[in-house]
CSV table of C-alpha atoms in Angstrom, one decimal:
chain,number,residue,atom,x,y,z
A,1,UNK,CA,0.1,0.5,-0.3
A,2,UNK,CA,3.1,2.4,0.7
A,3,UNK,CA,4.3,4.1,-2.0
A,4,UNK,CA,7.8,3.4,-2.3
A,5,UNK,CA,10.8,5.5,-4.7
A,6,UNK,CA,14.8,5.2,-4.8
A,7,UNK,CA,15.1,7.6,-7.5
A,8,UNK,CA,17.5,10.1,-8.5
A,9,UNK,CA,15.4,13.0,-9.4
A,10,UNK,CA,13.8,15.7,-7.4
A,11,UNK,CA,10.5,15.0,-5.6
A,12,UNK,CA,7.5,17.6,-4.8
A,13,UNK,CA,6.8,17.3,-1.1
A,14,UNK,CA,2.9,19.6,-2.2
A,15,UNK,CA,3.1,17.0,-4.8
A,16,UNK,CA,2.9,14.2,-3.2
A,17,UNK,CA,1.0,15.2,0.1
A,18,UNK,CA,-2.0,15.7,-3.0
A,19,UNK,CA,-1.3,12.7,-4.4
A,20,UNK,CA,-1.7,10.9,-0.7
A,21,UNK,CA,-4.3,12.7,-0.2
A,22,UNK,CA,-6.8,12.9,-2.9
A,23,UNK,CA,-10.8,12.7,-2.8
A,24,UNK,CA,-10.1,11.0,0.3
A,25,UNK,CA,-12.0,12.6,3.4
A,26,UNK,CA,-11.4,10.1,6.3
A,27,UNK,CA,-7.6,11.8,7.1
A,28,UNK,CA,-7.4,13.0,9.9
A,29,UNK,CA,-3.5,14.4,9.6
A,30,UNK,CA,-0.2,13.4,7.7
A,31,UNK,CA,2.7,14.0,9.5
A,32,UNK,CA,5.3,14.7,6.8
A,33,UNK,CA,9.6,14.7,6.8
A,34,UNK,CA,12.0,16.5,4.4
A,35,UNK,CA,16.0,15.9,4.9
A,36,UNK,CA,17.7,18.1,3.1
A,37,UNK,CA,21.3,18.6,2.2
A,38,UNK,CA,23.0,20.5,4.9
A,39,UNK,CA,26.4,22.5,3.6
A,40,UNK,CA,28.3,21.8,6.7
A,41,UNK,CA,28.7,18.9,8.5
A,42,UNK,CA,31.6,18.7,12.0
A,43,UNK,CA,32.3,22.7,10.9
A,44,UNK,CA,33.3,21.9,7.3
A,45,UNK,CA,31.9,23.0,4.8
A,46,UNK,CA,30.8,21.2,2.5
A,47,UNK,CA,30.6,20.8,-2.0
A,48,UNK,CA,28.4,17.8,-2.6
A,49,UNK,CA,26.6,14.6,-1.2
A,50,UNK,CA,26.8,11.2,-3.2
A,51,UNK,CA,24.1,8.6,-2.4
A,52,UNK,CA,25.0,5.6,-3.0
A,53,UNK,CA,22.7,2.5,-2.4
A,54,UNK,CA,22.3,-1.1,-3.0
A,55,UNK,CA,19.8,-0.7,-5.6
A,56,UNK,CA,18.5,-4.7,-5.3
A,57,UNK,CA,17.9,-4.8,-1.9
A,58,UNK,CA,17.2,-1.1,-0.9
A,59,UNK,CA,13.2,-1.0,-2.6
A,60,UNK,CA,12.5,-4.3,-0.3
A,61,UNK,CA,13.7,-2.9,2.9
A,62,UNK,CA,12.4,0.7,3.0
A,63,UNK,CA,9.1,-1.6,2.1
A,64,UNK,CA,10.0,-3.9,4.9
A,65,UNK,CA,10.0,-0.6,7.4
A,66,UNK,CA,6.5,0.9,5.4
A,67,UNK,CA,5.1,-3.0,6.6
A,68,UNK,CA,5.8,-2.5,9.7
A,69,UNK,CA,4.8,0.8,10.4
A,70,UNK,CA,1.6,0.6,9.1
A,71,UNK,CA,1.3,-2.9,11.3
A,72,UNK,CA,2.2,-0.2,14.6
A,73,UNK,CA,-0.4,2.1,13.6
A,74,UNK,CA,-3.4,2.9,12.0
A,75,UNK,CA,-2.3,4.8,8.2
A,76,UNK,CA,-4.7,6.0,5.9
A,77,UNK,CA,-1.6,6.1,3.6
A,78,UNK,CA,1.9,6.0,3.3
A,79,UNK,CA,4.9,7.6,1.3
A,80,UNK,CA,9.0,7.5,1.3
A,81,UNK,CA,11.5,8.6,-1.8
A,82,UNK,CA,15.0,8.7,-1.1
A,83,UNK,CA,17.1,10.4,-3.6
A,84,UNK,CA,20.6,8.8,-4.6
A,85,UNK,CA,23.5,10.5,-6.2
A,86,UNK,CA,25.3,13.9,-6.2
A,87,UNK,CA,22.9,16.3,-4.7
A,88,UNK,CA,23.8,19.8,-3.3
A,89,UNK,CA,23.5,21.8,-0.8
A,90,UNK,CA,19.8,22.9,0.0
A,91,UNK,CA,19.3,19.3,-2.5
A,92,UNK,CA,15.8,17.7,-1.0
A,93,UNK,CA,17.5,13.5,0.0
A,94,UNK,CA,14.2,12.2,1.0
A,95,UNK,CA,10.9,12.5,2.4
A,96,UNK,CA,8.5,10.2,4.6
A,97,UNK,CA,4.4,11.4,4.5
A,98,UNK,CA,2.4,9.1,6.8
A,99,UNK,CA,-1.7,10.3,6.8
A,100,UNK,CA,-4.0,8.5,9.5
A,101,UNK,CA,-7.6,9.0,10.9
A,102,UNK,CA,-5.6,10.8,14.0
A,103,UNK,CA,-2.5,13.2,14.2
A,104,UNK,CA,-0.4,11.4,17.6
A,105,UNK,CA,-0.9,8.1,15.0
A,106,UNK,CA,0.5,10.1,11.3
A,107,UNK,CA,3.7,11.9,14.0
A,108,UNK,CA,4.8,9.1,15.8
A,109,UNK,CA,5.3,7.3,12.1
A,110,UNK,CA,6.7,9.5,10.8
A,111,UNK,CA,9.7,9.6,13.1
A,112,UNK,CA,9.3,6.1,13.6
A,113,UNK,CA,10.1,6.2,9.3
A,114,UNK,CA,12.6,8.1,9.2
A,115,UNK,CA,14.6,6.7,12.1
A,116,UNK,CA,13.9,3.6,11.0
A,117,UNK,CA,15.1,4.5,7.0
A,118,UNK,CA,18.2,5.8,8.9
A,119,UNK,CA,19.8,2.9,10.9
A,120,UNK,CA,17.8,-0.6,8.0
A,121,UNK,CA,17.9,1.0,4.9
A,122,UNK,CA,21.3,0.2,2.8
A,123,UNK,CA,21.9,3.7,1.5
A,124,UNK,CA,25.2,5.9,2.4
A,125,UNK,CA,26.9,8.8,1.7
A,126,UNK,CA,29.2,10.3,1.0
A,127,UNK,CA,30.2,13.8,1.9
A,128,UNK,CA,32.7,16.2,-0.9
A,129,UNK,CA,34.6,18.9,0.9
A,130,UNK,CA,35.1,22.6,-0.5
A,131,UNK,CA,38.6,21.7,-1.2
A,132,UNK,CA,38.2,18.3,-2.9
A,133,UNK,CA,38.7,16.0,-0.4
A,134,UNK,CA,35.8,13.2,0.0
A,135,UNK,CA,34.8,10.7,3.1
A,136,UNK,CA,32.1,8.6,3.7
A,137,UNK,CA,29.7,9.4,6.7
A,138,UNK,CA,30.4,7.5,10.0
A,139,UNK,CA,26.5,6.3,10.8
A,140,UNK,CA,26.3,8.2,14.2
A,141,UNK,CA,24.8,6.8,17.4
A,142,UNK,CA,22.2,9.0,18.0
A,143,UNK,CA,20.7,7.9,14.8
A,144,UNK,CA,21.4,4.2,16.4
A,145,UNK,CA,19.8,5.5,19.5
A,146,UNK,CA,16.6,7.3,17.6
A,147,UNK,CA,15.8,3.9,15.7
A,148,UNK,CA,16.0,1.8,19.0
A,149,UNK,CA,13.4,3.7,21.1
A,150,UNK,CA,9.9,2.2,19.2
A,151,UNK,CA,12.0,-1.2,19.7
A,152,UNK,CA,10.7,-0.9,23.1
B,1,UNK,CA,32.6,-30.9,5.5
B,2,UNK,CA,30.6,-29.0,3.4
B,3,UNK,CA,30.9,-28.9,-0.3
B,4,UNK,CA,32.3,-25.7,-1.9
B,5,UNK,CA,30.0,-23.1,-2.4
B,6,UNK,CA,29.7,-20.7,-6.0
B,7,UNK,CA,28.9,-17.2,-4.6
B,8,UNK,CA,28.0,-13.6,-6.2
B,9,UNK,CA,30.0,-11.0,-3.4
B,10,UNK,CA,29.2,-6.9,-3.4
B,11,UNK,CA,30.9,-4.4,-1.5
B,12,UNK,CA,29.3,-0.5,-1.6
B,13,UNK,CA,30.8,1.9,0.8
B,14,UNK,CA,34.3,2.2,1.3
B,15,UNK,CA,34.2,-1.1,1.2
B,16,UNK,CA,34.0,-1.0,-3.0
B,17,UNK,CA,37.3,1.0,-2.8
B,18,UNK,CA,38.8,-0.7,-0.5
B,19,UNK,CA,38.6,-4.2,-2.2
B,20,UNK,CA,39.1,-1.8,-5.4
B,21,UNK,CA,35.3,-4.9,-6.6
B,22,UNK,CA,32.4,-3.5,-6.8
B,23,UNK,CA,31.2,-7.1,-7.5
B,24,UNK,CA,33.1,-10.4,-7.8
B,25,UNK,CA,32.4,-14.0,-8.4
B,26,UNK,CA,33.7,-16.8,-6.1
B,27,UNK,CA,34.1,-20.0,-5.3
B,28,UNK,CA,35.3,-20.0,-2.0
B,29,UNK,CA,36.6,-24.1,-1.1
B,30,UNK,CA,34.9,-26.5,0.9
B,31,UNK,CA,33.9,-25.4,4.8
B,32,UNK,CA,33.1,-21.9,4.8
B,33,UNK,CA,29.4,-22.3,5.6
B,34,UNK,CA,29.0,-18.8,7.4
B,35,UNK,CA,29.8,-15.1,6.5
B,36,UNK,CA,32.2,-15.5,9.7
B,37,UNK,CA,34.7,-17.6,7.5
B,38,UNK,CA,33.5,-16.5,4.2
B,39,UNK,CA,35.0,-13.2,5.6
B,40,UNK,CA,38.3,-15.0,6.9
B,41,UNK,CA,38.8,-16.0,3.3
B,42,UNK,CA,38.2,-13.1,1.6
B,43,UNK,CA,40.4,-11.2,3.4
B,44,UNK,CA,43.0,-13.6,2.3
B,45,UNK,CA,42.0,-12.5,-1.5
B,46,UNK,CA,43.8,-8.8,-1.8
B,47,UNK,CA,45.9,-6.4,0.1
B,48,UNK,CA,42.7,-4.4,-0.5
B,49,UNK,CA,40.6,-6.9,0.5
B,50,UNK,CA,42.5,-7.5,4.0
B,51,UNK,CA,42.2,-3.4,4.3
B,52,UNK,CA,38.3,-3.4,3.9
B,53,UNK,CA,38.1,-6.5,6.1
B,54,UNK,CA,40.5,-5.1,9.1
B,55,UNK,CA,37.6,-3.6,11.5
B,56,UNK,CA,35.2,-6.6,11.1
B,57,UNK,CA,33.1,-4.9,13.8
B,58,UNK,CA,32.0,-1.4,11.3
B,59,UNK,CA,31.4,-3.9,9.0
B,60,UNK,CA,27.8,-5.6,8.3
B,61,UNK,CA,26.8,-8.1,5.6
B,62,UNK,CA,23.8,-9.1,4.4
B,63,UNK,CA,23.0,-12.5,2.4
B,64,UNK,CA,20.5,-12.5,-0.4
B,65,UNK,CA,19.5,-8.9,0.5
B,66,UNK,CA,18.1,-9.1,4.2
B,67,UNK,CA,20.8,-8.7,7.0
B,68,UNK,CA,22.5,-11.0,8.5
B,69,UNK,CA,25.3,-11.8,11.1
B,70,UNK,CA,28.7,-13.6,11.1
B,71,UNK,CA,26.5,-16.7,11.8
B,72,UNK,CA,25.0,-17.1,9.3
B,73,UNK,CA,24.8,-20.0,7.1
B,74,UNK,CA,25.9,-19.5,3.2
B,75,UNK,CA,23.9,-21.7,0.7
B,76,UNK,CA,24.9,-22.4,-2.9
B,77,UNK,CA,24.3,-19.0,-5.6
B,78,UNK,CA,24.2,-16.4,-2.7
B,79,UNK,CA,24.6,-12.7,-3.0
B,80,UNK,CA,26.7,-11.9,-0.3
B,81,UNK,CA,27.1,-8.0,0.1
B,82,UNK,CA,29.7,-6.4,2.5
B,83,UNK,CA,29.5,-2.7,2.8
B,84,UNK,CA,29.4,0.0,6.2
B,85,UNK,CA,26.6,1.5,9.1
B,86,UNK,CA,24.2,2.8,6.5
B,87,UNK,CA,23.8,6.4,6.7
B,88,UNK,CA,20.5,6.8,4.5
B,89,UNK,CA,17.4,9.8,5.7
C,1,UNK,CA,11.0,35.4,13.5
C,2,UNK,CA,7.4,32.1,12.9
C,3,UNK,CA,5.2,32.8,10.1
C,4,UNK,CA,2.1,32.9,11.5
C,5,UNK,CA,-1.9,33.3,9.6
C,6,UNK,CA,-5.1,32.8,10.2
C,7,UNK,CA,-7.0,32.9,7.2
C,8,UNK,CA,-10.5,31.2,5.0
C,9,UNK,CA,-8.4,30.2,2.5
C,10,UNK,CA,-7.0,27.8,1.7
C,11,UNK,CA,-3.1,27.3,2.0
C,12,UNK,CA,-0.9,25.4,-0.7
C,13,UNK,CA,2.1,23.1,2.1
C,14,UNK,CA,4.1,22.8,-1.1
C,15,UNK,CA,4.8,26.3,-2.2
C,16,UNK,CA,5.3,27.1,2.1
C,17,UNK,CA,7.5,24.7,2.9
C,18,UNK,CA,9.3,26.4,-0.3
C,19,UNK,CA,9.0,29.5,1.5
C,20,UNK,CA,10.6,28.3,4.2
C,21,UNK,CA,13.6,26.8,2.8
C,22,UNK,CA,14.4,29.2,-0.5
C,23,UNK,CA,18.4,29.3,-0.9
C,24,UNK,CA,19.2,27.8,2.6
C,25,UNK,CA,21.0,25.3,2.9
C,26,UNK,CA,21.6,25.0,6.4
C,27,UNK,CA,18.4,23.1,6.9
C,28,UNK,CA,18.6,19.6,7.2
C,29,UNK,CA,15.1,18.2,7.5
C,30,UNK,CA,11.8,19.9,7.8
C,31,UNK,CA,9.5,18.7,10.3
C,32,UNK,CA,5.3,19.0,8.6
C,33,UNK,CA,1.6,18.6,9.5
C,34,UNK,CA,-0.8,19.1,8.2
C,35,UNK,CA,-4.8,18.7,9.8
C,36,UNK,CA,-7.8,18.0,7.6
C,37,UNK,CA,-11.4,17.7,7.6
C,38,UNK,CA,-12.6,14.2,8.9
C,39,UNK,CA,-16.2,13.4,6.9
C,40,UNK,CA,-17.0,11.1,10.1
C,41,UNK,CA,-16.9,12.0,13.7
C,42,UNK,CA,-17.6,9.4,17.3
C,43,UNK,CA,-19.4,7.2,13.7
C,44,UNK,CA,-21.5,9.9,12.5
C,45,UNK,CA,-21.4,10.9,9.2
C,46,UNK,CA,-19.5,14.9,8.6
C,47,UNK,CA,-21.4,17.6,6.7
C,48,UNK,CA,-18.8,20.8,6.8
C,49,UNK,CA,-16.7,21.9,10.3
C,50,UNK,CA,-16.8,25.8,10.7
C,51,UNK,CA,-13.5,27.3,13.0
C,52,UNK,CA,-14.6,30.0,14.8
C,53,UNK,CA,-11.5,32.1,16.5
C,54,UNK,CA,-10.7,35.0,18.5
C,55,UNK,CA,-9.3,37.1,16.1
C,56,UNK,CA,-7.6,39.7,19.0
C,57,UNK,CA,-6.4,36.5,20.8
C,58,UNK,CA,-5.5,34.4,17.7
C,59,UNK,CA,-1.7,35.0,15.8
C,60,UNK,CA,-0.9,36.1,19.9
C,61,UNK,CA,-1.5,32.6,21.1
C,62,UNK,CA,0.0,31.4,17.6
C,63,UNK,CA,3.2,33.5,18.0
C,64,UNK,CA,4.1,33.1,22.6
C,65,UNK,CA,3.4,28.5,21.2
C,66,UNK,CA,5.3,29.0,18.2
C,67,UNK,CA,8.0,30.9,20.1
C,68,UNK,CA,7.9,28.8,22.6
C,69,UNK,CA,9.2,25.9,19.7
C,70,UNK,CA,11.9,28.0,19.2
C,71,UNK,CA,12.8,29.1,23.1
C,72,UNK,CA,12.8,25.1,23.1
C,73,UNK,CA,14.8,23.6,19.4
C,74,UNK,CA,17.2,25.1,17.7
C,75,UNK,CA,14.6,26.2,14.1
C,76,UNK,CA,15.7,27.5,11.4
C,77,UNK,CA,12.2,28.3,10.1
C,78,UNK,CA,8.7,27.5,11.4
C,79,UNK,CA,5.1,28.0,10.5
C,80,UNK,CA,1.9,28.0,11.4
C,81,UNK,CA,-1.2,28.1,9.1
C,82,UNK,CA,-4.8,27.3,10.6
C,83,UNK,CA,-8.0,28.0,8.5
C,84,UNK,CA,-11.0,30.0,10.5
C,85,UNK,CA,-14.7,29.4,8.2
C,86,UNK,CA,-16.6,26.3,7.6
C,87,UNK,CA,-14.7,24.0,5.5
C,88,UNK,CA,-16.0,20.8,3.9
C,89,UNK,CA,-14.6,16.8,4.8
C,90,UNK,CA,-10.9,16.4,3.1
C,91,UNK,CA,-10.4,19.6,3.2
C,92,UNK,CA,-7.0,21.8,5.0
C,93,UNK,CA,-7.5,23.0,8.2
C,94,UNK,CA,-4.3,23.6,9.8
C,95,UNK,CA,-0.2,23.7,8.7
C,96,UNK,CA,3.0,23.3,11.2
C,97,UNK,CA,6.0,23.8,9.3
C,98,UNK,CA,9.2,23.2,11.3
C,99,UNK,CA,12.8,23.5,9.9
C,100,UNK,CA,16.3,22.8,12.2
C,101,UNK,CA,19.4,21.7,11.3
C,102,UNK,CA,18.8,17.9,12.9
C,103,UNK,CA,15.9,16.0,12.4
C,104,UNK,CA,15.3,15.4,15.8
C,105,UNK,CA,14.4,18.5,16.3
C,106,UNK,CA,12.7,19.4,13.5
C,107,UNK,CA,10.2,16.3,14.9
C,108,UNK,CA,9.8,17.2,18.0
C,109,UNK,CA,9.0,21.1,17.5
C,110,UNK,CA,6.3,19.9,14.6
C,111,UNK,CA,4.2,17.1,17.0
C,112,UNK,CA,5.2,20.3,19.6
C,113,UNK,CA,3.6,23.1,18.1
C,114,UNK,CA,0.7,21.3,17.2
C,115,UNK,CA,-0.2,19.2,21.1
C,116,UNK,CA,0.5,22.7,22.0
C,117,UNK,CA,-1.7,24.6,19.8
C,118,UNK,CA,-4.9,22.0,20.3
C,119,UNK,CA,-4.9,23.2,23.7
C,120,UNK,CA,-3.4,26.8,23.8
C,121,UNK,CA,-4.7,28.4,20.5
C,122,UNK,CA,-8.8,30.2,21.2
C,123,UNK,CA,-10.5,27.8,18.3
C,124,UNK,CA,-13.7,26.1,18.3
C,125,UNK,CA,-14.6,23.3,15.7
C,126,UNK,CA,-18.9,22.8,15.4
C,127,UNK,CA,-20.0,19.8,13.7
C,128,UNK,CA,-22.3,19.9,11.4
C,129,UNK,CA,-23.8,17.0,10.8
C,130,UNK,CA,-24.8,15.4,7.5
C,131,UNK,CA,-29.5,15.7,9.0
C,132,UNK,CA,-28.2,18.7,10.0
C,133,UNK,CA,-28.3,18.8,13.5
C,134,UNK,CA,-24.3,21.1,14.8
C,135,UNK,CA,-23.1,20.5,17.9
C,136,UNK,CA,-19.6,21.7,19.6
C,137,UNK,CA,-17.0,19.4,19.7
C,138,UNK,CA,-15.6,19.1,23.2
C,139,UNK,CA,-12.2,19.0,23.8
C,140,UNK,CA,-10.5,15.8,25.0
C,141,UNK,CA,-8.5,14.5,27.2
C,142,UNK,CA,-6.4,12.6,24.6
C,143,UNK,CA,-5.2,16.5,23.5
C,144,UNK,CA,-5.1,17.6,27.4
C,145,UNK,CA,-2.6,14.7,27.8
C,146,UNK,CA,-0.9,15.0,24.6
C,147,UNK,CA,0.5,18.8,24.9
C,148,UNK,CA,1.0,17.7,29.0
C,149,UNK,CA,4.0,15.5,27.7
C,150,UNK,CA,5.3,19.0,27.4
C,151,UNK,CA,5.5,20.4,30.5
C,152,UNK,CA,7.9,17.9,31.7
D,1,UNK,CA,-14.7,48.3,48.1
D,2,UNK,CA,-13.8,48.7,44.4
D,3,UNK,CA,-15.0,51.1,42.2
D,4,UNK,CA,-17.3,50.0,39.6
D,5,UNK,CA,-15.5,48.2,36.1
D,6,UNK,CA,-16.3,49.3,33.3
D,7,UNK,CA,-16.0,45.8,31.1
D,8,UNK,CA,-15.7,45.0,27.1
D,9,UNK,CA,-17.2,41.5,27.3
D,10,UNK,CA,-16.8,38.2,24.6
D,11,UNK,CA,-18.5,34.9,24.1
D,12,UNK,CA,-17.0,32.6,22.2
D,13,UNK,CA,-19.1,29.0,20.5
D,14,UNK,CA,-21.6,27.9,22.5
D,15,UNK,CA,-21.5,30.7,24.9
D,16,UNK,CA,-22.5,33.1,22.5
D,17,UNK,CA,-25.1,31.0,21.4
D,18,UNK,CA,-26.3,30.3,24.7
D,19,UNK,CA,-26.3,34.4,25.8
D,20,UNK,CA,-27.1,35.4,22.9
D,21,UNK,CA,-24.3,37.8,22.9
D,22,UNK,CA,-20.8,37.8,21.0
D,23,UNK,CA,-19.8,40.9,22.4
D,24,UNK,CA,-21.1,43.6,25.9
D,25,UNK,CA,-20.4,46.5,27.6
D,26,UNK,CA,-21.3,46.2,30.9
D,27,UNK,CA,-19.9,48.4,34.6
D,28,UNK,CA,-20.6,45.4,37.0
D,29,UNK,CA,-21.3,47.3,40.1
D,30,UNK,CA,-18.4,48.3,42.8
D,31,UNK,CA,-16.8,44.6,44.8
D,32,UNK,CA,-16.3,43.5,41.1
D,33,UNK,CA,-13.0,42.7,41.5
D,34,UNK,CA,-12.2,39.1,39.9
D,35,UNK,CA,-13.3,36.5,36.8
D,36,UNK,CA,-15.0,34.3,39.3
D,37,UNK,CA,-17.1,37.7,40.9
D,38,UNK,CA,-17.5,38.6,38.1
D,39,UNK,CA,-19.0,35.4,36.4
D,40,UNK,CA,-21.6,35.1,39.9
D,41,UNK,CA,-23.0,38.7,38.1
D,42,UNK,CA,-22.9,38.3,34.9
D,43,UNK,CA,-25.1,35.0,35.8
D,44,UNK,CA,-27.8,36.9,36.6
D,45,UNK,CA,-28.4,39.1,33.5
D,46,UNK,CA,-30.4,37.0,32.2
D,47,UNK,CA,-31.6,33.1,30.8
D,48,UNK,CA,-29.4,33.2,28.5
D,49,UNK,CA,-26.3,33.7,30.5
D,50,UNK,CA,-27.3,31.2,33.5
D,51,UNK,CA,-27.8,28.8,31.0
D,52,UNK,CA,-24.0,30.0,29.6
D,53,UNK,CA,-22.4,29.2,32.7
D,54,UNK,CA,-24.4,26.6,34.9
D,55,UNK,CA,-20.8,24.5,34.3
D,56,UNK,CA,-18.3,26.1,35.1
D,57,UNK,CA,-16.3,23.1,35.4
D,58,UNK,CA,-15.8,23.6,31.4
D,59,UNK,CA,-15.9,27.8,30.6
D,60,UNK,CA,-12.8,28.8,30.4
D,61,UNK,CA,-11.5,32.6,30.6
D,62,UNK,CA,-8.9,35.1,29.0
D,63,UNK,CA,-8.6,38.8,30.7
D,64,UNK,CA,-7.1,41.0,27.6
D,65,UNK,CA,-5.9,37.5,25.2
D,66,UNK,CA,-4.1,35.9,28.1
D,67,UNK,CA,-6.0,33.1,29.7
D,68,UNK,CA,-6.9,33.9,33.1
D,69,UNK,CA,-8.6,32.1,36.5
D,70,UNK,CA,-11.3,32.6,38.2
D,71,UNK,CA,-8.5,34.3,41.5
D,72,UNK,CA,-7.3,36.8,37.9
D,73,UNK,CA,-7.9,40.0,38.9
D,74,UNK,CA,-9.7,43.0,37.2
D,75,UNK,CA,-9.0,46.2,36.0
D,76,UNK,CA,-11.5,49.4,34.0
D,77,UNK,CA,-11.3,48.7,30.2
D,78,UNK,CA,-10.0,45.5,30.3
D,79,UNK,CA,-11.6,42.3,27.9
D,80,UNK,CA,-13.0,39.5,29.5
D,81,UNK,CA,-13.1,36.6,27.1
D,82,UNK,CA,-15.1,33.8,27.6
D,83,UNK,CA,-15.6,30.2,26.4
D,84,UNK,CA,-15.3,26.7,25.9
D,85,UNK,CA,-11.9,24.3,26.2
D,86,UNK,CA,-10.2,25.4,23.0
D,87,UNK,CA,-10.5,22.2,20.1
D,88,UNK,CA,-8.7,23.7,16.7
D,89,UNK,CA,-5.8,22.2,15.4
């Protein structure tokens, strides 16, 4: 039921919201998160971010994460779009939408989806610094902690 | 003793860069029955492979596109992927 | 700093997102909540919802709620738009956006803003049922509970 | 004993419907010094006012556009609003 996309192209959040809610009047709230490329990381200027992924596994992992959200909350729709490739500062990286009859479910599912995606979907970020150096972003413990709070 | 297993091995992010390989088909010798044994054997294939697997605590694995651990058993034809902890989102 | 609007007109979530992030590359995440009119309430079919408010107090109360969010989280922008007047099922009621360098702050601030708005901003909903009867919506204890968790 | 206070009183939602009044200017008699005393006095103005204030546990109040409680003191010229618990969002 979830709409899952992995693409190099940008996404249009307004259009995705419209698609999720079109013709429906059973939805009470839609939670949304948009992740974007920041121009600094640990105080260093970022020229670009490159997102690599594991194509055969990615959509499957995202579908499993969305299915888990649909199991935990009564969702009326759910969208996950993740971009891959080289992205400039300010660009969109990821979109999560979760619609429900009730706002608490929509907001919690949105937070759950992005937390789990950050620790369970096979994407890797490489930062290009302004001076030309490039380094793979290291996983953050806070992301693991954020995902772990949903295990309880 | 188990038979030899033809496997497809994939590397992502800095594991790909260190091994210099994105994908390889390998037939490990008999006895390589799980992920841990495969890593031991792969690490001996080249200096790049040794560097990629130098710190196994930071290497993650998927078998047939599902997250796996060192004890996960392997079967002929499996797709085994190695990568760092994920950093998407 | 927050953008606060109370209006009868619909809002365009995509355009508001664009306005919040235009020309910026210091944002890492934007949290968003859109509240919409459901066509049922307690099993009864709703023909329309009318939102009344206390004009002299409303924008002031919303600005105070946004200021509190900006005090609690490091936000890089914040938008609250609330519609008033008669709204049909499926229509937008409220939009909350919160942008931050970090996703956790953006998501928490979004949840905080909508929870506090539901208990501290002077809006009242009247439901028109399909049979013509009209009743004022009663405040829900779960809304008070949701707002109370931010007091800790 | 305090002086008489000219006040503007506003009613919203079902308090407006029960009183039949959206806004009224009143000058309560001397001694009406806080919200609780004002409510007692307003409730006697008409059957509609009495109905509006019949269950005071579900009536909320703002003085000069800030949430207030029964003990909030009143001053000449204050804008006092009565309404049910809010249900926006």
